XYZ file of C-alpha atoms in Angstrom:
704
model
C -0.128 0.004 0.064
C 0.943 3.206 -0.793
C 2.235 6.853 1.208
C 2.499 10.103 -0.808
C 5.653 12.014 0.354
C 6.654 15.461 -0.928
C 10.041 15.882 0.594
C 11.510 18.634 -2.093
C 9.038 21.138 -2.435
C 10.330 24.449 -1.303
C 7.534 27.012 -2.261
C 5.684 30.015 -0.698
C 2.641 32.034 -1.330
C 1.535 34.526 1.375
C -2.141 35.020 1.184
C -4.702 36.545 3.744
C -7.179 34.092 5.496
C -10.397 35.406 6.109
C -12.182 35.319 9.721
C -13.979 32.501 10.552
C -17.587 31.609 10.383
C -20.461 29.213 10.221
C -20.753 29.387 6.670
C -18.183 28.118 4.073
C -14.672 30.115 4.420
C -12.662 31.231 1.359
C -9.256 30.266 2.592
C -7.338 31.317 -0.671
C -8.332 33.285 -3.550
C -6.285 34.352 -6.621
C -7.593 37.966 -7.124
C -4.294 40.149 -6.120
C -1.665 39.829 -9.040
C 1.002 41.005 -6.351
C 0.465 37.845 -4.360
C 0.540 35.797 -7.269
C 3.873 37.376 -8.231
C 5.480 36.283 -4.935
C 4.909 32.713 -5.647
C 8.024 30.681 -5.614
C 7.350 27.460 -7.688
C 9.223 24.297 -8.175
C 8.940 22.882 -11.879
C 5.676 24.939 -12.454
C 4.983 28.228 -13.846
C 2.027 30.185 -12.414
C 0.301 33.227 -13.620
C -3.114 35.140 -12.800
C -6.084 34.591 -15.047
C -9.878 35.426 -15.263
C -12.123 32.382 -15.759
C -15.050 32.509 -18.103
C -17.464 34.062 -15.305
C -14.705 36.788 -14.628
C -13.625 35.570 -11.516
C -9.936 35.255 -10.616
C -7.916 32.083 -11.200
C -4.467 30.974 -11.105
C -3.206 29.301 -14.221
C -0.495 25.930 -13.393
C 1.859 25.278 -16.057
C 3.729 21.873 -14.826
C 6.846 20.464 -15.640
C 8.183 16.839 -15.165
C 11.648 17.139 -14.318
C 11.134 17.391 -10.706
C 9.053 14.220 -9.275
C 6.671 16.246 -7.279
C 6.351 19.683 -9.215
C 3.839 22.451 -7.679
C 3.422 24.853 -5.268
C 2.553 25.807 -1.760
C -0.155 28.160 -0.482
C 0.865 29.806 3.276
C -1.236 31.927 5.163
C -0.879 35.753 5.408
C 2.963 36.920 6.213
C 3.076 36.975 10.290
C 0.236 34.429 10.676
C 1.471 31.108 11.972
C -1.622 29.269 10.557
C -5.157 28.996 9.219
C -7.524 27.749 11.880
C -10.064 25.736 10.415
C -11.248 23.817 13.281
C -14.949 24.973 12.873
C -15.002 22.944 9.161
C -15.304 19.325 8.149
C -13.618 19.703 4.752
C -10.952 21.752 2.463
C -12.028 21.928 -0.963
C -9.846 22.865 -4.141
C -11.688 24.002 -7.375
C -9.768 22.746 -10.410
C -10.278 22.983 -14.041
C -7.949 20.727 -16.563
C -7.248 23.305 -19.475
C -4.788 20.976 -21.015
C -5.383 17.949 -23.665
C -4.452 14.905 -21.042
C -6.290 13.518 -17.985
C -4.476 15.174 -14.901
C -4.491 13.987 -11.191
C -3.911 16.629 -8.883
C -2.997 15.911 -5.162
C -3.726 18.472 -2.389
C -1.694 17.950 0.752
C -3.111 19.937 4.071
C -0.117 20.211 6.644
C 0.700 21.125 10.171
C 4.191 21.912 11.334
C 6.567 19.144 10.707
C 4.825 17.467 7.911
C 6.826 14.753 5.930
C 4.011 13.213 3.575
C 2.970 10.734 6.213
C 3.124 12.373 9.328
C 1.437 15.453 10.385
C -0.624 16.115 7.031
C -3.193 14.387 5.193
C -3.675 14.122 1.280
C -6.363 13.574 -1.240
C -6.474 14.190 -4.910
C -9.023 14.639 -7.897
C -8.391 12.975 -11.595
C -9.908 15.517 -14.099
C -10.699 15.264 -17.730
C -9.384 17.944 -20.531
C -11.875 20.757 -19.998
C -13.621 19.304 -16.912
C -13.794 21.232 -13.839
C -13.824 19.319 -10.378
C -13.891 20.274 -7.089
C -11.025 18.180 -4.837
C -12.175 17.569 -1.237
C -9.732 16.732 1.595
C -11.493 15.649 4.849
C -10.081 17.114 7.960
C -9.431 15.181 10.739
C -10.171 16.716 14.439
C -8.351 15.998 17.742
C -10.889 15.767 20.797
C -11.257 18.602 23.194
C -9.526 16.341 25.588
C -5.841 14.903 24.883
C -4.408 12.342 27.033
C -0.561 12.067 27.392
C -0.086 8.362 27.313
C 2.891 6.386 25.971
C 1.709 4.709 22.630
C 3.780 3.407 19.860
C 4.276 1.212 16.887
C 0.753 2.162 15.087
C -0.058 3.963 12.209
C -3.082 5.264 13.633
C -3.727 5.854 17.512
C -6.893 6.882 19.607
C -8.167 10.543 18.997
C -7.888 11.051 22.912
C -4.204 10.153 22.633
C -2.004 12.939 22.076
C -0.183 10.393 19.912
C -2.939 10.665 17.357
C -1.761 14.103 16.462
C 1.661 12.648 15.438
C 0.297 11.073 12.302
C -2.900 13.187 11.906
C -3.594 16.936 11.355
C -5.102 19.591 13.839
C -7.320 21.696 11.998
C -6.630 24.710 14.092
C -2.997 24.722 12.971
C -2.560 24.380 9.248
C 0.378 26.121 8.225
C 0.221 25.192 4.362
C -1.521 23.714 1.400
C 0.376 21.962 -0.975
C -0.638 21.484 -4.604
C 1.344 18.961 -6.452
C 1.394 16.425 -9.471
C 2.901 13.103 -8.231
C 5.641 11.628 -10.478
C 4.354 13.196 -14.073
C 5.818 11.822 -17.177
C 4.744 14.797 -19.103
C 3.801 18.326 -19.190
C 0.170 19.552 -17.803
C -2.255 22.530 -17.390
C -4.509 23.467 -15.085
C -6.409 26.365 -13.269
C -7.163 26.735 -9.512
C -9.842 28.957 -8.356
C -11.579 28.666 -4.841
C -10.005 27.029 -2.039
C -12.584 26.815 0.853
C -13.106 25.255 4.053
C -16.661 23.368 4.003
C -19.288 21.717 6.490
C -19.442 22.472 10.096
C -17.846 20.317 12.317
C -19.473 18.687 15.229
C -17.105 17.056 18.487
C -17.789 13.795 19.224
C -18.185 13.574 23.031
C -15.143 12.580 25.462
C -15.281 9.436 27.594
C -16.328 10.340 30.939
C -13.757 10.099 33.703
C -10.969 9.072 31.215
C -7.533 10.282 32.313
C -3.982 9.054 32.142
C -4.281 6.710 35.206
C -6.846 4.786 34.057
C -6.407 4.659 30.043
C -4.669 1.577 30.401
C -5.397 -1.289 29.847
C -7.114 0.364 26.522
C -7.244 -3.058 24.513
C -9.899 -6.012 25.691
C -9.505 -9.488 25.385
C -10.887 -9.598 21.942
C -8.589 -6.950 20.675
C -10.803 -4.435 20.650
C -10.641 -0.585 22.115
C -12.062 -0.367 25.479
C -12.919 3.361 25.736
C -15.863 3.185 23.461
C -18.660 1.474 22.423
C -20.198 0.921 18.766
C -22.847 -1.085 16.679
C -21.478 -4.625 16.487
C -18.537 -4.436 19.074
C -18.362 -7.894 20.709
C -18.914 -7.757 24.593
C -18.852 -11.862 25.527
C -17.849 -14.973 24.076
C -21.416 -15.719 24.506
C -22.396 -12.784 22.154
C -19.782 -13.881 19.845
C -20.991 -17.586 19.287
C -24.877 -16.120 19.042
C -23.926 -14.306 15.842
C -23.203 -17.740 13.984
C -27.067 -18.570 14.011
C -28.047 -14.769 13.018
C -25.719 -14.986 10.125
C -26.447 -18.136 8.891
C -29.960 -17.205 8.497
C -29.052 -14.108 6.513
C -26.855 -16.035 4.337
C -29.726 -18.667 3.626
C -31.795 -15.809 2.839
C -29.330 -14.035 0.490
C -27.375 -17.352 -1.020
C -25.875 -15.600 -4.112
C -26.615 -13.876 -7.243
C -28.822 -15.815 -9.915
C -28.091 -16.265 -13.394
C -24.424 -17.056 -13.129
C -22.494 -20.430 -13.710
C -20.173 -22.290 -11.416
C -17.279 -20.017 -11.638
C -19.544 -16.816 -11.470
C -19.705 -16.390 -15.083
C -22.869 -14.554 -16.883
C -25.089 -17.281 -17.872
C -27.526 -14.910 -20.059
C -24.272 -13.429 -21.789
C -22.999 -15.043 -25.312
C -21.380 -18.039 -24.990
C -17.836 -17.966 -26.195
C -14.934 -20.623 -26.770
C -14.332 -22.405 -23.939
C -11.054 -23.387 -23.392
C -10.966 -24.797 -19.701
C -9.508 -22.096 -18.031
C -9.767 -18.290 -17.366
C -8.702 -16.027 -20.405
C -9.144 -12.465 -21.582
C -11.322 -11.341 -24.783
C -12.495 -7.896 -25.921
C -16.611 -8.020 -26.717
C -18.740 -5.267 -28.059
C -15.648 -2.657 -27.330
C -15.212 -3.975 -23.614
C -12.615 -6.039 -22.314
C -13.430 -9.123 -20.017
C -12.486 -12.325 -18.539
C -13.980 -15.163 -20.134
C -14.683 -18.110 -17.430
C -13.363 -21.908 -18.179
C -17.024 -22.704 -19.583
C -16.854 -20.023 -22.079
C -19.086 -17.341 -19.845
C -18.090 -13.582 -19.454
C -16.779 -12.690 -16.147
C -15.680 -9.693 -14.166
C -13.759 -10.466 -11.255
C -15.449 -8.732 -7.963
C -12.637 -10.050 -5.285
C -11.164 -9.340 -1.936
C -7.395 -9.984 -0.671
C -6.194 -11.814 2.243
C -8.938 -14.119 2.651
C -7.094 -15.592 5.871
C -6.652 -14.738 9.501
C -3.090 -14.596 10.272
C -2.602 -11.084 11.495
C -0.129 -10.766 14.191
C 0.271 -7.779 16.605
C 3.586 -6.821 18.582
C 2.804 -7.385 22.744
C 6.071 -7.096 23.849
C 6.799 -3.858 25.471
C 2.963 -3.580 25.598
C 2.253 -5.735 28.574
C 0.157 -2.915 30.463
C -1.858 -2.565 27.197
C -4.245 -5.685 27.328
C -7.193 -6.843 29.545
C -7.403 -10.075 30.163
C -4.673 -11.127 27.789
C -5.460 -14.384 26.156
C -1.929 -15.236 25.555
C -1.572 -15.635 28.963
C -4.291 -18.756 28.693
C -2.806 -22.265 27.532
C -5.191 -22.658 24.787
C -4.298 -19.793 23.095
C -0.467 -20.081 23.952
C 0.259 -21.218 20.442
C -0.656 -17.794 19.104
C 2.197 -16.162 20.588
C 4.999 -16.064 18.333
C 7.895 -14.170 16.539
C 7.113 -12.379 13.436
C 9.123 -13.568 10.058
C 10.306 -9.644 9.307
C 9.112 -6.341 10.680
C 9.834 -3.235 7.849
C 8.757 -0.206 9.560
C 7.925 1.593 12.469
C 8.906 1.290 16.351
C 9.638 -2.388 16.045
C 11.551 -2.277 12.739
C 14.577 -4.733 12.797
C 13.157 -6.339 15.862
C 11.826 -9.597 16.288
C 9.110 -9.036 19.505
C 6.535 -11.360 20.556
C 3.171 -11.179 18.845
C -0.196 -12.144 19.031
C -3.111 -13.315 16.933
C -6.250 -12.213 18.270
C -8.269 -12.704 15.118
C -7.560 -16.558 15.338
C -8.213 -16.605 19.057
C -11.482 -15.055 18.283
C -12.112 -17.826 15.813
C -11.133 -20.300 17.950
C -13.920 -19.032 20.859
C -16.447 -18.671 18.293
C -16.342 -21.781 16.372
C -14.410 -23.886 18.803
C -11.610 -26.636 17.818
C -12.745 -26.957 14.475
C -12.581 -23.386 13.682
C -10.172 -23.657 10.517
C -12.791 -25.613 8.891
C -15.378 -23.459 9.942
C -13.779 -20.416 8.420
C -12.274 -21.823 5.473
C -16.201 -23.176 4.277
C -17.622 -19.954 5.650
C -15.551 -17.613 3.627
C -16.877 -19.222 0.388
C -20.587 -18.984 1.700
C -20.097 -15.439 2.658
C -18.200 -14.291 -0.598
C -21.174 -15.867 -2.754
C -23.761 -14.084 -0.657
C -21.994 -10.836 -1.091
C -21.690 -10.827 -4.658
C -17.957 -11.715 -4.679
C -16.898 -14.214 -6.866
C -12.780 -13.971 -6.683
C -10.688 -14.811 -3.995
C -7.655 -12.239 -4.359
C -3.897 -12.068 -3.221
C -2.212 -13.015 -0.152
C -5.222 -15.641 0.763
C -4.986 -18.913 2.477
C -4.153 -22.022 0.067
C -6.797 -23.856 2.467
C -9.397 -21.549 1.451
C -8.931 -21.334 -2.277
C -8.133 -24.853 -2.600
C -11.698 -25.888 -1.833
C -12.308 -24.776 -5.317
C -15.561 -23.565 -4.913
C -14.631 -19.569 -5.603
C -12.280 -18.652 -8.273
C -8.847 -17.450 -6.978
C -5.567 -15.636 -7.662
C -2.266 -16.625 -6.483
C 0.506 -14.041 -5.547
C 4.216 -14.897 -5.827
C 7.298 -13.069 -5.271
C 11.142 -13.957 -5.847
C 13.902 -12.489 -4.171
C 16.874 -12.719 -6.691
C 20.055 -10.296 -5.831
C 19.065 -6.870 -4.822
C 19.878 -3.937 -7.275
C 22.409 -2.163 -4.609
C 21.866 1.228 -5.664
C 17.736 1.513 -5.391
C 15.731 2.160 -2.899
C 11.858 1.855 -2.128
C 9.033 1.691 0.673
C 8.932 -2.041 0.436
C 12.645 -2.711 -0.345
C 15.362 -2.529 -3.175
C 14.540 -3.389 -6.590
C 15.539 -6.686 -7.809
C 18.919 -6.988 -10.278
C 16.828 -8.684 -13.234
C 19.960 -9.264 -15.145
C 21.376 -11.458 -12.452
C 19.976 -15.559 -13.087
C 19.236 -15.616 -9.462
C 15.798 -14.187 -10.285
C 14.830 -16.513 -12.944
C 16.192 -19.259 -10.593
C 14.438 -18.057 -7.705
C 11.056 -17.487 -9.528
C 11.175 -21.304 -11.015
C 11.714 -22.380 -7.315
C 8.459 -20.523 -6.433
C 6.425 -22.165 -8.979
C 7.832 -25.468 -8.272
C 5.957 -25.246 -5.101
C 2.519 -24.383 -6.841
C 1.636 -28.103 -7.640
C -2.055 -27.698 -6.536
C -2.620 -24.327 -8.485
C -1.019 -25.284 -11.781
C -3.274 -26.267 -13.892
C -6.431 -25.894 -11.922
C -9.585 -24.315 -13.790
C -10.429 -22.369 -10.553
C -7.224 -20.281 -10.688
C -7.427 -17.471 -12.542
C -3.864 -16.406 -12.713
C -0.788 -15.209 -10.950
C 0.331 -11.661 -9.718
C 4.180 -11.558 -9.743
C 5.447 -9.017 -7.142
C 3.369 -5.919 -5.572
C 3.976 -2.093 -5.311
C 7.532 -2.233 -7.020
C 9.728 1.077 -6.646
C 9.626 1.791 -10.333
C 10.322 5.314 -9.671
C 10.319 7.759 -12.592
C 11.695 6.655 -16.102
C 15.725 7.097 -15.101
C 15.434 5.724 -11.545
C 16.221 2.097 -11.989
C 19.250 3.011 -14.381
C 20.231 5.705 -11.824
C 20.263 2.969 -9.340
C 22.506 0.590 -11.544
C 25.013 3.232 -11.594
C 25.231 3.587 -8.062
C 25.431 0.034 -7.879
C 29.035 -1.521 -6.929
C 30.911 -2.642 -9.931
C 30.426 -6.324 -9.547
C 26.485 -5.622 -10.118
C 25.302 -7.559 -13.133
C 22.982 -4.929 -14.369
C 25.752 -2.540 -14.147
C 28.067 -4.786 -16.369
C 25.081 -4.915 -18.828
C 24.813 -1.247 -18.513
C 28.218 -0.445 -19.168
C 28.402 -3.158 -21.855
C 25.777 -1.187 -23.875
C 27.354 2.131 -23.536
C 30.758 0.852 -24.477
C 29.047 -0.313 -27.605
C 27.394 3.023 -28.447
C 30.076 5.165 -27.503
C 33.229 2.985 -27.957
C 35.152 5.756 -26.064
C 34.706 7.352 -22.779
C 35.691 10.806 -23.904
C 32.578 10.603 -26.217
C 30.586 9.590 -23.057
C 31.924 12.308 -21.178
C 31.074 15.004 -23.817
C 27.353 13.858 -23.857
C 26.833 13.346 -20.115
C 28.897 16.486 -19.045
C 31.285 13.998 -17.013
C 34.741 13.286 -16.421
C 35.530 10.077 -16.001
C 39.039 8.622 -16.728
C 38.311 5.278 -18.248
C 35.411 2.642 -18.439
C 36.890 1.318 -15.233
C 36.438 4.600 -13.542
C 32.964 4.361 -14.565
C 32.360 0.878 -13.338
C 33.803 1.928 -9.580
C 31.643 5.141 -9.540
C 28.502 4.950 -7.293
C 27.523 8.576 -7.913
C 24.517 9.317 -10.547
C 24.998 11.561 -13.516
C 23.089 14.655 -14.354
C 19.825 12.596 -15.599
C 18.599 15.366 -18.258
C 22.155 15.255 -20.118
C 21.911 11.181 -19.812
C 18.374 10.787 -20.377
C 18.548 9.293 -23.870
C 20.716 6.439 -22.175
C 19.351 6.358 -19.029
C 15.682 5.844 -20.658
C 16.972 3.404 -22.801
C 18.311 1.121 -20.120
C 15.244 1.732 -17.909
C 13.209 0.101 -20.846
C 15.708 -2.844 -21.208
C 15.515 -3.334 -17.470
C 11.917 -3.291 -17.294
C 11.582 -5.341 -20.470
C 13.770 -8.006 -18.826
C 11.826 -8.136 -15.919
C 8.460 -8.822 -17.248
C 10.070 -11.049 -19.924
C 11.583 -13.251 -17.669
C 8.255 -13.358 -15.117
C 6.197 -13.818 -18.202
C 8.498 -16.742 -19.644
C 8.973 -18.393 -16.409
C 4.793 -18.364 -15.500
C 4.288 -19.742 -18.856
C 6.759 -22.544 -18.887
C 5.397 -23.417 -15.661
C 1.835 -22.739 -15.604
C 0.671 -22.218 -19.394
C -2.844 -22.175 -19.078
C -2.958 -19.488 -16.464
C -3.214 -15.893 -16.756
C -0.035 -13.570 -15.998
C -1.746 -10.607 -14.136
C 1.429 -8.366 -13.877
C 2.919 -6.735 -10.852
C 0.198 -4.733 -9.021
C 1.849 -1.096 -9.893
C 1.380 1.605 -7.248
C 4.160 3.904 -8.328
C 5.049 3.782 -12.319
C 5.604 5.509 -15.235
C 5.233 5.331 -19.106
C 8.090 3.213 -19.772
C 7.507 0.398 -17.039
C 4.034 0.113 -18.214
C 4.907 -0.039 -21.962
C 7.219 -3.224 -20.909
C 4.220 -4.700 -18.861
C 1.974 -4.209 -22.049
C 4.286 -6.385 -23.999
C 4.261 -9.361 -21.621
C 1.287 -9.577 -19.282
C -2.046 -10.809 -20.174
C -3.827 -8.237 -17.707
C -2.131 -5.219 -16.327
C -2.664 -4.556 -12.395
C -2.852 -1.508 -10.603
C -3.567 -0.779 -6.881
C -5.453 2.387 -7.291
C -6.181 4.144 -3.711
C -8.609 6.674 -5.144
C -12.289 7.743 -4.656
C -13.143 6.591 -8.235
C -11.425 5.080 -11.354
C -13.881 5.820 -13.887
C -11.782 8.105 -15.599
C -8.510 6.166 -15.133
C -6.350 6.273 -18.108
C -3.460 3.840 -18.378
C 0.177 5.653 -18.735
C 0.792 5.216 -22.540
C -2.983 5.013 -23.280
C -2.515 1.381 -24.235
C -5.996 -0.678 -24.808
C -5.630 -3.704 -22.629
C -7.353 -5.642 -20.107
C -6.982 -3.616 -16.487
C -7.236 -5.189 -12.976
C -7.307 -3.280 -9.575
C -5.530 -5.394 -7.227
C -6.057 -3.324 -4.288
C -8.272 -0.351 -3.365
C -10.268 0.547 0.032
C -11.935 2.792 2.048
C -12.184 3.110 5.836
C -13.562 5.279 8.691
C -13.058 5.891 12.658
C -17.021 4.990 13.896
C -16.284 1.361 15.080
C -13.321 1.622 17.179
C -10.484 1.404 14.756
C -7.658 3.953 15.211
C -6.859 4.710 10.913
C -9.079 4.637 8.286
C -6.656 3.205 5.874
C -5.499 5.241 2.969
C -8.672 6.592 1.557
C -10.696 7.970 4.630
C -14.663 8.314 4.799
C -16.972 10.042 7.752
C -18.333 6.850 8.469
C -19.725 3.052 7.631
C -22.461 4.761 5.217
C -20.036 6.972 3.216
C -17.696 3.856 2.921
C -20.386 1.706 1.678
C -21.683 4.290 -0.550
C -17.885 4.953 -2.022
C -17.567 1.156 -2.366
C -20.467 1.336 -4.540
C -19.439 4.032 -6.967
C -15.999 2.970 -7.031
C -16.872 -0.490 -8.519
C -19.646 0.900 -10.583
C -17.223 3.625 -12.293
C -14.735 0.400 -12.693
C -17.663 -1.409 -14.362
C -18.750 1.321 -16.981
C -15.036 1.456 -17.972
C -13.940 -0.757 -21.269
C -10.544 -1.485 -19.902
C -11.262 -3.018 -16.415
C -11.899 -6.600 -15.942
C -12.224 -6.443 -12.517
C -11.351 -4.810 -8.998
C -10.154 -6.644 -5.425
C -10.819 -4.953 -2.240
C -7.956 -4.665 0.228
C -8.820 -6.781 2.428
C -11.361 -9.449 4.142
C -10.371 -8.635 7.827
C -9.796 -5.460 9.640
C -5.783 -5.311 10.415
C -5.165 -5.449 14.174
C -6.370 -2.649 16.396
C -2.619 -2.112 17.806
C -1.037 -2.302 14.411
C 0.438 -5.573 12.271
C 3.887 -6.582 13.055
C 5.279 -5.852 9.629
C 5.029 -2.126 9.942
C 2.310 -0.881 12.126
C -0.841 -0.438 9.855
C -3.848 -0.415 11.741
C -6.410 -0.255 9.240
C -10.393 -0.291 9.269
C -10.332 -2.006 5.861
C -12.177 -5.027 6.213
C -15.621 -6.706 5.185
C -15.464 -8.243 8.831
C -13.556 -6.967 12.194
C -11.415 -8.382 14.267
C -13.730 -10.556 15.756
C -15.028 -11.969 12.443
C -18.034 -9.717 12.859
C -19.341 -8.521 9.125
C -19.663 -4.968 8.566
C -23.482 -4.684 7.338
C -23.206 -1.511 5.282
C -20.554 -2.330 3.070
C -21.840 -6.274 2.573
C -25.237 -4.475 1.309
C -23.202 -2.260 -0.985
C -21.343 -5.281 -2.309
C -24.476 -7.280 -2.643
C -26.171 -4.510 -4.504
C -23.250 -4.504 -7.064
C -22.381 -7.730 -7.116
C -25.924 -9.292 -7.577
C -26.196 -7.135 -10.659
C -22.870 -7.200 -12.089
C -23.280 -8.141 -15.414
C -26.307 -6.040 -15.722
C -24.098 -2.945 -14.701
C -21.591 -4.048 -16.921
C -23.895 -4.315 -19.917
C -25.169 -0.796 -19.057
C -28.610 -1.959 -18.511
C-alpha cells in the first residue's frame, strides 16, 4: 500500500485568510496579482488569469523534471496558521485546461509534515476541459488529549496525544501543497476557489477518562475498551450467537442468480470454452472469460485469511485479560518473520494473533474448517466472485470460488535502488529467474487448476520515474550484473569514454572509473541512455517473469505486478508481456482512469479500500471516509465506475478482515478496511453495497 511523500517542494505564497464563520470560508483566492507574483515554484509556472465568469484563477503549467512539481500556499506573513477547526473539509476547485487527463493532489499540513505524518492528502482525476472539486477531509482532535505512551501503530486513539503525530490539527494548518505525483509529461490546469466547508460537530469525550485509567485500553478480543459501537463484541456468548444470525442471513441471500459455477454470466454470449480463464474484448469492452466460455468480471477481495499478528512485547499493560496468558491460546504467541517499518523495525518481538483466538472462541476446535467453508458462503452471498492475493490456500483450494495467486522471488537486490517495500531486484542476475522457478515449483496444486484465474508476480515495486532504475544501476557496485550490462551497452554505443563524457557532461578517466563510480550523472544530460536502459531493465523483468510463468503454468493468466508507483516506460514493458495489467488504485473513483501510454489492454485493480473511525479503530486506511455509510456508498460508486470503464476486468478490495487494532507486526498498519472486523463480525453497510453491485454485476457492465 502506498504513502504519498513530498520532500523536495520549497514553495511559498503569502495570502490573507478570512475570518472564521459558520458558513463556507474562502481560505485562498487569487484576485491579487501582487500576491501571485510572489509565488516561488518547483517545476511549475503560475500566472493570474480570468475564468469565463470573470473570477480570478491561478493558471498552472507543470513540467516533469521534478518528481513532485507544484506550489505551496501559506497564510499571511506573520500568521502562523489557518484555524479551520470549525470545518469538516478543505475543497479546491480545479479545471483541466490541458489535453491530457491529470491527477491533482492537495496536501494539508501541520508543522513537521513529511508526507506521512502531520498531514492529510487527497486527489482528483480530471479530464481535459473538466472542472472538479477536490475534497480533503479534515481530521479533528478531541477536546481532551491524554499524554499516554503509545507506539508502533500508524493510527492512535483520538484521545491520545500520539494521534496528532500521524494526523492533522485543523486549527494549526500552516500550508497547503498542490502538486502532481511523478508526472511523465507537462500538464496545465487552473485553481480557483479554495474553501473550508461543512460544520464540524465534535464527538463526546468518554467521561472520567484520564492518564491514570487509560490502561489497559485493549480488551480480550483485541478491541478498544474506551468506546462502544454497533457490532462490538462484549462476550464470547455474544460472539457465538452471531453464528446463527448470520446463517439465517446467508441462507436468505445465498448468491446472485444467473451465474455459472465460476460466477460467469449465464445470460451473456457463449464464447469459446478453453477450460481455463482467458481475456477477450467483446463489443468494445475487455472481459475475462471463464473456463466454460462465459463472460466473467472479477469482483474480489484480498487476504481471505486470518493470520494477522500484533506486537505485545513492551506493551504488557495495554491488554485486559490477555488471551496469550491462557494455555489454550499460548500457540498464538509467536515471533514475526520480519518487521520493515515503525517502532519495532529490525526487531523480532513477541506477537499475538487476536483474530485467530476470536475464531477459536467463536467456532471451537474445528475453527479452521468453519472459517474456510464460511468464507466461500459469505463471498457468494456478498456478490464477490474472486479470492484475491495473499489468501489462504486452505480456503481457495476448496475450489468453490475462482482465485488468484501471489508470488514473489527475492533474487539479487539492485544495490543502488531504494523503495518503501525494499530494493528493486537485479533482473540481469540469474538468481531472479532461478528463484522464481523455485516458487512456481511449489505451486503444483494451483498450476493447471481451472479455478485459478492467474498469477500476480510482485507488488508495489519501486519503479520510480523513467530514469530511476538506470540511476540506481550506476550507483551500484562494479560487480553488480545490471551495471555490467549497462556499461556494455554504453561501450557499444560510444566506444570511447571521452565521447560519453562529452554527452553526459562527466569526467570519467576510463570505463573502469565509471564502473567503480557510485554517483549518478546529471539525469537530463544522460536521459537518452538512462531511459533506454530503463526500458531494457523493465522488459527484462517482465519477459523473465512471463517466460517462467508460462513455462510452469501455461494455461493461467499473467496478471502483472500490481503497479502503485509507475511511469510510461514500465507500463509499456508490462503491456508487451502481461495478459492483464494490474494497478493498486487507492482513489475515490477510477471511472476516468487512463493507462499510462493509453494502451488498450485489460486492467485489474489489485487493491483499493475505504475506512472510517466510527467502529473502534484508530486509522481509516489510505482513503478516509466519515462513517460506515459513506464507506459503503464509495464502495458502490467505485466499483460501478470500474464496471462502466471499457478496460477494467475486475477490482479486488484490500482486505477481508480489519487489521489488528494495535497494528500489524510488519509495519504498524491498523486500518479499518475489512468486510469483517477482528472478531469475524461482518460490517452490514459495506456488505449490502457489495450485494447491490455483485448481484447485478453483469447488467451494470452491459449498461442496463
